[in-house]
Short mmCIF file of C-alpha atoms and ligand atoms in Angstrom, two decimals:
data_model
loop_
_atom_site.label_atom_id
_atom_site.label_comp_id
_atom_site.label_asym_id
_atom_site.label_seq_id
_atom_site.Cartn_x
_atom_site.Cartn_y
_atom_site.Cartn_z
CA MET A 976 12.29 12.02 0.78
CA THR A 977 12.38 12.53 -2.93
CA ALA A 978 12.59 15.89 -4.65
CA THR A 979 8.94 15.58 -5.62
CA PHE A 980 7.93 15.72 -1.96
CA ARG A 981 10.14 18.65 -1.18
CA THR A 982 8.82 20.75 -4.02
CA SER A 983 5.18 19.91 -3.30
CA ARG A 984 2.93 22.94 -3.69
CA PRO A 985 -0.69 23.68 -4.65
CA GLY A 986 -1.30 22.49 -8.18
CA SER A 987 1.72 20.18 -8.12
CA ALA A 988 1.73 16.39 -8.23
CA ALA A 989 1.67 16.28 -4.39
CA ASP A 990 -0.76 19.17 -3.85
CA PRO A 991 -1.35 19.28 -0.07
CA SER A 992 -4.89 20.66 -0.51
CA ARG A 993 -6.10 17.40 -2.09
CA PRO A 994 -6.51 14.00 -0.40
CA HIS A 995 -4.21 11.07 -0.88
CA VAL A 996 -5.51 7.85 -2.43
CA ILE A 997 -4.23 4.86 -0.49
CA LEU A 998 -4.21 1.34 -1.92
CA VAL A 999 -4.56 -1.44 0.62
CA GLY A 1000 -4.69 -5.22 0.39
CA LEU A 1001 -2.72 -8.39 0.83
CA PRO A 1002 0.79 -8.80 -0.56
CA GLY A 1003 0.19 -9.80 -4.18
CA SER A 1004 -3.00 -7.75 -4.52
CA GLY A 1005 -1.29 -5.45 -7.03
CA LYS A 1006 -0.94 -2.29 -4.94
CA SER A 1007 2.42 -1.29 -6.40
CA ALA A 1008 1.77 -2.19 -10.04
CA VAL A 1009 -1.68 -0.59 -10.03
CA GLY A 1010 -0.61 2.45 -8.01
CA ARG A 1011 2.35 3.21 -10.24
CA ALA A 1012 0.26 2.94 -13.43
CA VAL A 1013 -2.62 5.05 -12.06
CA ALA A 1014 -0.24 7.74 -10.81
CA THR A 1015 1.42 7.94 -14.23
CA GLN A 1016 -1.94 8.18 -15.99
CA LEU A 1017 -3.23 10.88 -13.63
CA ASP A 1018 0.09 12.70 -13.40
CA ARG A 1019 0.25 12.23 -9.64
CA THR A 1020 3.11 11.22 -7.41
CA PHE A 1021 3.30 7.53 -6.46
CA LEU A 1022 4.91 6.27 -3.29
CA ASP A 1023 5.60 2.63 -2.48
CA PHE A 1024 6.15 2.57 1.30
CA ASP A 1025 8.37 -0.52 1.28
CA LEU A 1026 10.69 0.91 -1.36
CA GLU A 1027 10.91 4.23 0.48
CA ILE A 1028 11.68 2.49 3.80
CA GLU A 1029 14.30 0.30 2.09
CA ARG A 1030 15.87 3.41 0.55
CA ARG A 1031 16.00 5.22 3.89
CA GLU A 1032 17.36 2.27 5.81
CA GLY A 1033 19.73 1.11 3.08
CA LYS A 1034 18.45 -2.45 3.62
CA SER A 1035 15.85 -4.77 2.19
CA ILE A 1036 12.57 -5.34 4.03
CA SER A 1037 13.76 -8.87 4.84
CA GLU A 1038 16.96 -7.52 6.36
CA ILE A 1039 15.04 -4.96 8.40
CA PHE A 1040 12.70 -7.65 9.75
CA GLY A 1041 15.60 -10.01 10.38
CA GLU A 1042 17.95 -7.52 12.01
CA GLN A 1043 15.68 -5.01 13.74
CA GLY A 1044 12.40 -6.89 13.94
CA GLU A 1045 8.87 -6.23 12.79
CA ALA A 1046 8.13 -3.59 15.45
CA TYR A 1047 10.99 -1.45 14.12
CA PHE A 1048 9.62 -1.75 10.58
CA ARG A 1049 6.12 -0.79 11.77
CA ALA A 1050 7.59 2.28 13.48
CA LYS A 1051 9.16 3.29 10.15
CA GLU A 1052 5.75 2.98 8.52
CA VAL A 1053 4.31 5.33 11.15
CA THR A 1054 7.10 7.90 10.64
CA LEU A 1055 6.59 7.89 6.90
CA THR A 1056 2.82 8.18 7.26
CA LYS A 1057 3.19 11.20 9.55
CA GLU A 1058 5.41 12.91 6.97
CA LEU A 1059 2.80 12.32 4.30
CA GLN A 1060 0.26 14.38 6.25
CA GLN A 1061 1.85 17.55 4.90
CA PHE A 1062 1.41 16.41 1.30
CA GLY A 1063 -1.63 15.40 -0.70
CA ASN A 1064 -2.95 14.14 -3.99
CA MET A 1065 -0.53 11.22 -4.05
CA ILE A 1066 -1.18 7.58 -4.83
CA LEU A 1067 0.18 5.64 -1.88
CA ALA A 1068 0.93 1.93 -1.57
CA PRO A 1069 1.71 0.99 2.02
CA GLY A 1070 2.59 -2.64 2.82
CA GLY A 1071 -0.25 -5.06 3.46
CA GLY A 1072 -0.04 -4.78 7.25
CA TRP A 1073 -0.14 -0.98 7.49
CA ILE A 1074 -3.93 -0.86 7.81
CA MET A 1075 -3.88 -2.96 10.98
CA ASN A 1076 -2.89 0.06 13.08
CA PRO A 1077 -6.00 2.29 13.23
CA ASP A 1078 -3.98 5.20 14.63
CA VAL A 1079 -1.72 5.22 11.62
CA VAL A 1080 -4.65 5.03 9.19
CA GLY A 1081 -6.24 7.93 11.12
CA LEU A 1082 -3.24 10.10 10.29
CA LEU A 1083 -4.29 10.18 6.62
CA ARG A 1084 -8.02 9.40 6.63
CA PRO A 1085 -9.95 11.61 6.51
CA PRO A 1086 -9.41 13.20 4.07
CA GLY A 1087 -7.43 10.38 2.38
CA ARG A 1088 -9.42 7.67 0.64
CA LEU A 1089 -8.67 3.99 0.94
CA ILE A 1090 -9.16 1.61 -1.97
CA TYR A 1091 -9.02 -2.09 -1.12
CA LEU A 1092 -7.68 -4.33 -3.87
CA ARG A 1093 -9.41 -7.54 -2.89
CA VAL A 1094 -7.76 -10.82 -3.79
CA GLN A 1095 -8.05 -14.38 -2.51
CA PRO A 1096 -4.90 -15.63 -0.79
CA GLU A 1097 -4.43 -18.45 -3.34
CA THR A 1098 -4.47 -15.97 -6.23
CA ALA A 1099 -2.15 -13.61 -4.37
CA LEU A 1100 0.33 -16.43 -3.83
CA LYS A 1101 0.30 -17.28 -7.55
CA ARG A 1102 0.76 -13.64 -8.52
CA LEU A 1103 3.69 -13.22 -6.16
CA GLY A 1104 5.48 -16.27 -7.52
CA THR A 1105 9.12 -16.23 -6.44
CA ARG A 1106 8.76 -12.60 -5.26
CA ARG A 1107 7.15 -14.00 -2.12
CA SER A 1108 10.68 -14.66 -0.84
CA LEU A 1109 11.08 -10.86 -0.57
CA ARG A 1110 8.27 -10.80 2.01
CA PRO A 1111 9.58 -11.89 5.39
CA LEU A 1112 6.11 -12.92 6.59
CA LEU A 1113 5.84 -15.25 3.58
CA SER A 1114 9.36 -16.68 3.69
CA ARG A 1115 8.22 -19.31 6.16
CA PRO A 1116 7.69 -23.02 5.50
CA ASP A 1117 3.99 -22.72 4.55
CA PRO A 1118 3.58 -19.40 2.66
CA GLY A 1119 0.10 -20.34 1.45
CA GLY A 1120 -1.00 -20.99 5.03
CA GLU A 1121 0.61 -17.73 6.18
CA LEU A 1122 -1.18 -15.73 3.51
CA GLN A 1123 -4.46 -17.42 4.42
CA ARG A 1124 -3.86 -16.56 8.07
CA LEU A 1125 -3.11 -12.90 7.20
CA TYR A 1126 -6.24 -12.78 5.09
CA GLU A 1127 -8.44 -14.13 7.90
CA GLN A 1128 -6.87 -11.72 10.35
CA ARG A 1129 -7.20 -8.68 8.11
CA ARG A 1130 -10.15 -9.13 5.80
CA THR A 1131 -12.73 -7.27 7.93
CA VAL A 1132 -10.30 -4.36 8.34
CA TYR A 1133 -9.55 -4.26 4.60
CA GLU A 1134 -13.30 -4.14 3.99
CA THR A 1135 -13.52 -0.85 5.93
CA ALA A 1136 -11.87 0.87 2.94
CA ASP A 1137 -13.87 3.58 1.18
CA HIS A 1138 -13.95 1.54 -2.03
CA VAL A 1139 -13.38 -2.10 -2.88
CA VAL A 1140 -12.11 -3.35 -6.24
CA ASP A 1141 -12.35 -7.11 -6.63
CA THR A 1142 -9.18 -7.78 -8.60
CA GLU A 1143 -10.31 -11.34 -9.36
CA LEU A 1144 -12.95 -9.94 -11.73
CA TYR A 1145 -10.69 -7.91 -14.01
CA SER A 1146 -7.42 -8.02 -15.89
CA LEU A 1147 -4.59 -5.87 -14.54
CA GLN A 1148 -5.56 -3.19 -17.08
CA GLY A 1149 -9.17 -3.43 -15.90
CA VAL A 1150 -8.14 -2.95 -12.26
CA ILE A 1151 -5.99 0.04 -13.24
CA GLU A 1152 -8.95 1.57 -15.02
CA LYS A 1153 -11.30 1.05 -12.04
CA VAL A 1154 -8.82 2.52 -9.61
CA ARG A 1155 -8.12 5.45 -11.92
CA GLU A 1156 -11.87 6.22 -12.06
CA LEU A 1157 -12.16 6.06 -8.28
CA ALA A 1158 -9.02 8.11 -7.74
CA SER A 1159 -10.16 10.86 -10.07
CA SER A 1160 -13.72 11.05 -8.72
CA ARG A 1161 -14.37 13.45 -5.86
CA ALA A 1162 -16.80 11.09 -4.08
C1 S3P B 1761 3.69 -6.94 4.84
C2 S3P B 1761 3.62 -6.70 3.50
C3 S3P B 1761 4.76 -6.25 2.70
C4 S3P B 1761 5.80 -5.56 3.57
C5 S3P B 1761 6.16 -6.39 4.74
C6 S3P B 1761 4.95 -6.73 5.62
C7 S3P B 1761 2.47 -7.38 5.55
O1 S3P B 1761 4.31 -5.35 1.69
O2 S3P B 1761 5.33 -4.31 4.01
O3 S3P B 1761 6.76 -7.56 4.26
O4 S3P B 1761 2.43 -7.29 6.80
O5 S3P B 1761 1.51 -7.80 4.86
P1 S3P B 1761 3.41 -5.80 0.42
O6 S3P B 1761 1.99 -5.83 0.87
O7 S3P B 1761 3.67 -4.73 -0.57
O8 S3P B 1761 3.91 -7.12 -0.01
#
């Protein structure tokens, strides 16, 4: 893990006595862009799960899926989530499928708070643009259909988040502002 994790202490950017804020939603919902901006504004530590897993494995997410398979990747998500239990106050952006394992969500919530960045699959596909090729689940012949299928499969679970921000209603700056308000409120 990064130095920021290792030096975590009360009052620091990863203060273990305070809950994590966890951004969930489809690929293309803006979890990483929003999370990074909010963390900077609130002086908290941001962690993008996919980047951390890529760093640890020395491979891209596509390579991990291709060489070791999805189950291996999901196990890495669980390991990372367990480690995060000893920290707090971070802004976390797990991949879009993380929430589908209730046991893994239960490791951080409570006390962690989930914020769902809601987006329609068509909009998510447009936002991803060519970056969709970095997502193994969307590197298939019909990425729009795949995203729609993921949305149908996951939407009710995403809606169990503590807060929902409909990203279709705001600009990126507007979403950042909403999430910042939610992340800094104690409710
Ligand atoms: C996945 C989403 C990806 C990444 C992996 C699987 C998913 O993350 O974790 O490709 O199951 O939706 P993003 O949501 O950041 O694209």
